[in-house]
PDB file of C-alpha atoms in Angstrom:
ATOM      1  CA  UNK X   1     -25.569   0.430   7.141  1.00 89.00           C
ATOM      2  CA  UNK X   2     -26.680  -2.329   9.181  1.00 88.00           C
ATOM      3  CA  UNK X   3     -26.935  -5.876   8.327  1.00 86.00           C
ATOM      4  CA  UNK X   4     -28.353  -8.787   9.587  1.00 87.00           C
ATOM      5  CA  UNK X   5     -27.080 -12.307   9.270  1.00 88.00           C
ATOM      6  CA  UNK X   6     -29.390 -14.998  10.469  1.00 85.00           C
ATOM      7  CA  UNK X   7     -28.222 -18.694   9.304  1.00 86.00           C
ATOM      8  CA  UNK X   8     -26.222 -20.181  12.653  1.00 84.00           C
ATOM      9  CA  UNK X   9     -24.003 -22.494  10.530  1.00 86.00           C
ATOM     10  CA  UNK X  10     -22.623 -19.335   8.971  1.00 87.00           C
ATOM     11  CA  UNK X  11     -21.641 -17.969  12.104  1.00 86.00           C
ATOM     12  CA  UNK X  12     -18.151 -19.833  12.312  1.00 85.00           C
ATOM     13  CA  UNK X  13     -17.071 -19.042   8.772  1.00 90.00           C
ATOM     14  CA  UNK X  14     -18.135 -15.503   9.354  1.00 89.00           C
ATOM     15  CA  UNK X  15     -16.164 -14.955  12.424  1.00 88.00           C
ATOM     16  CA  UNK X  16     -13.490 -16.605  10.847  1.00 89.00           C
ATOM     17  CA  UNK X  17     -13.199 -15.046   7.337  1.00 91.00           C
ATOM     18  CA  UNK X  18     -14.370 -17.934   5.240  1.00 91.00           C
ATOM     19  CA  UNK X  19     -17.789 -16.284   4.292  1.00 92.00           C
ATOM     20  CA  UNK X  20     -16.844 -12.928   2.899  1.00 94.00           C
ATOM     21  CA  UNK X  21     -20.045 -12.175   0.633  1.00 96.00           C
ATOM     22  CA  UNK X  22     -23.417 -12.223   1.594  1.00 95.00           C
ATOM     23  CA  UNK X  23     -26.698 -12.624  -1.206  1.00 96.00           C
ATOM     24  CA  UNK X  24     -29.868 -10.872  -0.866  1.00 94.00           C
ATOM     25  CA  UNK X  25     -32.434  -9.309  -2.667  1.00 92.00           C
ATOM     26  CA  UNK X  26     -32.193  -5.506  -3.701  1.00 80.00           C
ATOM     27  CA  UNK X  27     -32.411  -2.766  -1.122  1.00 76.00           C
ATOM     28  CA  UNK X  28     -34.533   0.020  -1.087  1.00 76.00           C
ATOM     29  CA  UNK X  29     -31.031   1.652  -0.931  1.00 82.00           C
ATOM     30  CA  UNK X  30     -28.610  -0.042  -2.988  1.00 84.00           C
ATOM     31  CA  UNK X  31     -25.296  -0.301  -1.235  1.00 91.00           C
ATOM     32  CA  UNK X  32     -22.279   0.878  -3.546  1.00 93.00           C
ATOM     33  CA  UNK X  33     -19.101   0.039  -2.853  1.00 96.00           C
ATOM     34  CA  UNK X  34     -16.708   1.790   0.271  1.00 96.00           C
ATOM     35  CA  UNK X  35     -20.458   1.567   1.729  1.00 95.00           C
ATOM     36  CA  UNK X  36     -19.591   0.193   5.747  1.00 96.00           C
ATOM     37  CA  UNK X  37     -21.583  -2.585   7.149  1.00 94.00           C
ATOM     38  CA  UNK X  38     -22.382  -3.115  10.933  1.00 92.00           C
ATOM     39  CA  UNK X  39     -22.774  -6.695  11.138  1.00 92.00           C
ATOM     40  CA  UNK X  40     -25.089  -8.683  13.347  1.00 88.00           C
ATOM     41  CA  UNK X  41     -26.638 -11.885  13.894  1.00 84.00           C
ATOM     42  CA  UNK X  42     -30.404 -12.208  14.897  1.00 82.00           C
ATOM     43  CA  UNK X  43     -29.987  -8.260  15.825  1.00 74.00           C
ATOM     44  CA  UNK X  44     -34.062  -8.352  16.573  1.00 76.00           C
ATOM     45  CA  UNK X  45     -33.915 -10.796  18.717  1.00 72.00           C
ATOM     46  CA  UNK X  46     -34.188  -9.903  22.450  1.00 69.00           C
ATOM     47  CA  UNK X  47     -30.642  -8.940  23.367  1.00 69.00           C
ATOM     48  CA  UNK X  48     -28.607 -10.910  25.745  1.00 62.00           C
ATOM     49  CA  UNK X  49     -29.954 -14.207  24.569  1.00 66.00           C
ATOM     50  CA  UNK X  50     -28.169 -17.394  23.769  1.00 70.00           C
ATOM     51  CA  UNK X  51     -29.871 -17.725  20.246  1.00 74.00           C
ATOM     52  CA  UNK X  52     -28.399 -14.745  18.966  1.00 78.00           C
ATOM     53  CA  UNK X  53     -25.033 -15.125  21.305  1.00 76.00           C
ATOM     54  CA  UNK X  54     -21.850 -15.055  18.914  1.00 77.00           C
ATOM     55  CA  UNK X  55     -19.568 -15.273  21.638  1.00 76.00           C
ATOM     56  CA  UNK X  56     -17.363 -18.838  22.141  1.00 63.00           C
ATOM     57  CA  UNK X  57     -18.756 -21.084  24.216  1.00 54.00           C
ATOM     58  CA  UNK X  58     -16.547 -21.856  27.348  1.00 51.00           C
ATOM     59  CA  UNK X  59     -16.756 -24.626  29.888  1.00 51.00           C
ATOM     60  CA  UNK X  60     -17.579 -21.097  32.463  1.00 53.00           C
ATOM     61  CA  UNK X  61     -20.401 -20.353  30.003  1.00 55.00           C
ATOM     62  CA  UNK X  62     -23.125 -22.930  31.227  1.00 54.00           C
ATOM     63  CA  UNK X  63     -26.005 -20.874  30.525  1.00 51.00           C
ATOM     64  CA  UNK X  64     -25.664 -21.704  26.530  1.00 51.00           C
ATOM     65  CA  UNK X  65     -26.385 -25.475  27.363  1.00 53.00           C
ATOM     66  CA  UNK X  66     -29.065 -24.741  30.091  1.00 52.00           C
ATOM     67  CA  UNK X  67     -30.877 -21.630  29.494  1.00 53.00           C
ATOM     68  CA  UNK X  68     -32.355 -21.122  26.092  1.00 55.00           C
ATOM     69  CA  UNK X  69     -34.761 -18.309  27.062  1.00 52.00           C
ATOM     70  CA  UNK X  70     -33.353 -16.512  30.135  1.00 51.00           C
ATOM     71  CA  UNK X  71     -30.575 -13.811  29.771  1.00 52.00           C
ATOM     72  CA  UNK X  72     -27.155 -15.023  28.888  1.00 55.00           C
ATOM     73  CA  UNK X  73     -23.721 -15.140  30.438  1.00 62.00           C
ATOM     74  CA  UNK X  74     -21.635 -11.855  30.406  1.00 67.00           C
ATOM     75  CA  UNK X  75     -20.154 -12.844  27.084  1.00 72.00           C
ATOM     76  CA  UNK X  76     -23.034 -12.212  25.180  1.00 75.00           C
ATOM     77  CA  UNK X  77     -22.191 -10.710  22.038  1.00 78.00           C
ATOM     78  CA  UNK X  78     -24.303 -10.612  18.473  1.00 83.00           C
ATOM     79  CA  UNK X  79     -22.208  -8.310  17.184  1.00 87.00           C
ATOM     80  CA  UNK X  80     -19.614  -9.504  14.129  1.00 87.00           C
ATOM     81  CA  UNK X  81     -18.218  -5.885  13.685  1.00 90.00           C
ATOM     82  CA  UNK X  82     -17.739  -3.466  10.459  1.00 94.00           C
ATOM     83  CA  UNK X  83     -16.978  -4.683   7.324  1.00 95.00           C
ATOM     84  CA  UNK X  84     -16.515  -2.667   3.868  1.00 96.00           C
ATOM     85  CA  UNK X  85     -18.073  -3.604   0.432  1.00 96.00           C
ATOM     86  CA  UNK X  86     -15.555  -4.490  -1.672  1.00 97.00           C
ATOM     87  CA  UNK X  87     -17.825  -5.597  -5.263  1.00 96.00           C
ATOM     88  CA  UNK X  88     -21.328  -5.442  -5.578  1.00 96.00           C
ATOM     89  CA  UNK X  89     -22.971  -8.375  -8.449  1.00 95.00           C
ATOM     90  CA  UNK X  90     -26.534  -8.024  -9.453  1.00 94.00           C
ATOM     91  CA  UNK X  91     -27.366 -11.751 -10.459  1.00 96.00           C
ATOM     92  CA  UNK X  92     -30.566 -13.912 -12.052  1.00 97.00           C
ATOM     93  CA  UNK X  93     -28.991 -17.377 -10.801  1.00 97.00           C
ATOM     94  CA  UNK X  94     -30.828 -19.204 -13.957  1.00 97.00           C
ATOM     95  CA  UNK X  95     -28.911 -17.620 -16.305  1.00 97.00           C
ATOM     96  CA  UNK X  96     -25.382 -18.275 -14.305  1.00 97.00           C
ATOM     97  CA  UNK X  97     -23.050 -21.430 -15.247  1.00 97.00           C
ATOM     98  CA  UNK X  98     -22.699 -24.284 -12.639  1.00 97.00           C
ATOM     99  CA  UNK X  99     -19.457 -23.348 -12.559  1.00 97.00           C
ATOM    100  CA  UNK X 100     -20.459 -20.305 -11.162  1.00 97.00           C
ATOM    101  CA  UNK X 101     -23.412 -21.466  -8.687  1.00 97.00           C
ATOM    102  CA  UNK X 102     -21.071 -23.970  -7.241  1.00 97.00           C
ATOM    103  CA  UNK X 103     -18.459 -21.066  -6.589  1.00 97.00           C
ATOM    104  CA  UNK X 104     -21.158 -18.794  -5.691  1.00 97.00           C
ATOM    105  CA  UNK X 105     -22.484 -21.439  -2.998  1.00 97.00           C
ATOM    106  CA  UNK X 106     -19.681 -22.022  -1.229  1.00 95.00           C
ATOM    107  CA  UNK X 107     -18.261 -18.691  -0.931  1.00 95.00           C
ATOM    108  CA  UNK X 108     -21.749 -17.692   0.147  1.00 95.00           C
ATOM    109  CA  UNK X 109     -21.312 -19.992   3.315  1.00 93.00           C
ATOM    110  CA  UNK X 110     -23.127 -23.392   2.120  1.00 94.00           C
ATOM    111  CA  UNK X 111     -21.244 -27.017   1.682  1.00 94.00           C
ATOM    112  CA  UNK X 112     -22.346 -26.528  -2.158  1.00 95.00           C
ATOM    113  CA  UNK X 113     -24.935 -25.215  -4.205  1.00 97.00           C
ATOM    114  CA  UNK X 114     -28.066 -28.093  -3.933  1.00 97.00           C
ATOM    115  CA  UNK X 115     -27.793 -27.096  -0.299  1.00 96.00           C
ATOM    116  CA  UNK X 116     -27.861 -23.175  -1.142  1.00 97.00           C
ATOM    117  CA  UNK X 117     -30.631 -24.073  -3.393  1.00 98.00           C
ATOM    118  CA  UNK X 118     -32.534 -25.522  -0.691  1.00 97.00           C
ATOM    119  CA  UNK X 119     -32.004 -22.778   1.924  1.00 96.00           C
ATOM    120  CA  UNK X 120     -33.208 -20.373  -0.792  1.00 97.00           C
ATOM    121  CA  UNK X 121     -36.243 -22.341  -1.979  1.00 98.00           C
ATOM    122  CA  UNK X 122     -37.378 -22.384   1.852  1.00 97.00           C
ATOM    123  CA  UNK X 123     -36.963 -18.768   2.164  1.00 95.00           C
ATOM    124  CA  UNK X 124     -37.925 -17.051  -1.092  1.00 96.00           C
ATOM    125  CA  UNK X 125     -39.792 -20.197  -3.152  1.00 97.00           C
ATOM    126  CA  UNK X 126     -39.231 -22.465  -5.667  1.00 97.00           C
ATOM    127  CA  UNK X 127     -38.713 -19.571  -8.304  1.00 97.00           C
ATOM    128  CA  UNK X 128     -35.951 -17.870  -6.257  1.00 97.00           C
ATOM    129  CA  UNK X 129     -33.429 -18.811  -8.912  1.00 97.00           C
ATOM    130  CA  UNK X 130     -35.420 -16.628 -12.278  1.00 97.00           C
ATOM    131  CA  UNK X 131     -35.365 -13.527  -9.105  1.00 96.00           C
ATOM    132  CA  UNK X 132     -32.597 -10.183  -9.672  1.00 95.00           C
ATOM    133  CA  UNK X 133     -30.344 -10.799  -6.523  1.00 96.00           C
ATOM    134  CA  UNK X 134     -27.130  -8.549  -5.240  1.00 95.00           C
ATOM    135  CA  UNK X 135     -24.576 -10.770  -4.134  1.00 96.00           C
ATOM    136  CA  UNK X 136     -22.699  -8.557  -1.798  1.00 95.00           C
ATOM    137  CA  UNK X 137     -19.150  -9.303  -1.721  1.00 96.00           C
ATOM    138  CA  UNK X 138     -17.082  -7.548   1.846  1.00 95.00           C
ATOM    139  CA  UNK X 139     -14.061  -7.039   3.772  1.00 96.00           C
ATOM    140  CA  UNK X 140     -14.656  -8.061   7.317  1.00 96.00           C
ATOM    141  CA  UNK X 141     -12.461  -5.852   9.726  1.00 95.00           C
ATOM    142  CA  UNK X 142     -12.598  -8.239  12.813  1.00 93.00           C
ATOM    143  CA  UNK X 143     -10.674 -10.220  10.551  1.00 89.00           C
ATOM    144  CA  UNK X 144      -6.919  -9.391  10.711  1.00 78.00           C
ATOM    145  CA  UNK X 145      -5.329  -9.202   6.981  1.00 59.00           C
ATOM    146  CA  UNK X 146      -2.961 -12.275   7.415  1.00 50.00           C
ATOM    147  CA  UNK X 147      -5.848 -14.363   7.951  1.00 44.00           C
ATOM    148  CA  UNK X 148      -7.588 -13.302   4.910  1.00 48.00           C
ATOM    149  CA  UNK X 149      -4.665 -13.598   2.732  1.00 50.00           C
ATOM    150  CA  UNK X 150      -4.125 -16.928   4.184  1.00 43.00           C
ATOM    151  CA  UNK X 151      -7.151 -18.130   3.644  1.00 44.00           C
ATOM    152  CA  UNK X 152      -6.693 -20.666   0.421  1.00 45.00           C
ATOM    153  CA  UNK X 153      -3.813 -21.710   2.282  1.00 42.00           C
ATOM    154  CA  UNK X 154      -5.677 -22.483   5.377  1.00 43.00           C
ATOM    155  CA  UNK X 155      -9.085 -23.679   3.827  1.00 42.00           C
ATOM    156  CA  UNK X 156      -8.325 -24.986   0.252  1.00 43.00           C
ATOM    157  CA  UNK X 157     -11.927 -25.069  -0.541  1.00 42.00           C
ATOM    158  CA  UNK X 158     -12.620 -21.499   0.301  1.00 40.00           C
ATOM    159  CA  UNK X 159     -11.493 -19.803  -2.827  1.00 39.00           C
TER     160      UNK X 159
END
């Protein structure tokens, strides 16, 4: 099943294993979980552009800083890799705890949840929060499994 992520601030914590769920609204085919993910960024874009280019930027990779709309460097890459749902949450984000929405947030990629709420509200309206959403919850395979169990060690706020 293929996936799209889209948000380039997410990018980062995806690559690195800090974002491990991902919220959105019901599918037309519900995942279940075992279901495999092939995960992208931007993959409508035009391929072999820097705005959809997951790839590190090197000091040999110029064409990031210089050429927004031409193709990109060899490197170019918008592809994360497979991951596996691991839990599956249907969730009406009014009737959730802050507790929750604050947890929710920030394992969902965002610094905490006014800023989710924002993002949301931009994308979906002001109502977003009384709307049915799955939050999607997966293990990322480009991510080795000592990273992952590291990770409260390594990012205390990630938990």
């Amino acid at each position: 099943v293929l996936i799209q992520f889209s948000e380039p601030s997410h990018v980062a914590k995806l690559l690195e294993g800090r974002k491990r769920q991902t919220t959105r609204k019901a599918r037309k085919r519900n995942l279940k979980v075992g279901d495999v993910l092939q995960c992208y960024y931007k993959p409508r874009m035009q391929r072999g552009t820097c705005k959809n280019c997951i790839s590190q930027r090197t000091a040999e990779c110029t064409y990031h800083e210089m050429n927004e709309t031409v193709d990109c460097c060899l490197k170019w890459n918008n592809y994360f890799g497979e991951a596996t749902v691991a839990k599956i949450e249907n969730v009406v984000f009014a009737e959730q705890s802050a507790q929750y929405r604050i947890a929710w947030a920030r394992a969902d990629g965002f610094l905490h949840f006014v800023e989710a709420d924002h993002w949301f509200a931009a994308h979906y309206g002001n109502d977003w929060q009384f709307m049915e959403w799955q939050v999607i919850h997966f293990v990322p395979h480009w991510v080795t499994h000592d990273i992952l169990n590291c990770m409260p060690l390594l990012f205390p706020r990630y938990q």
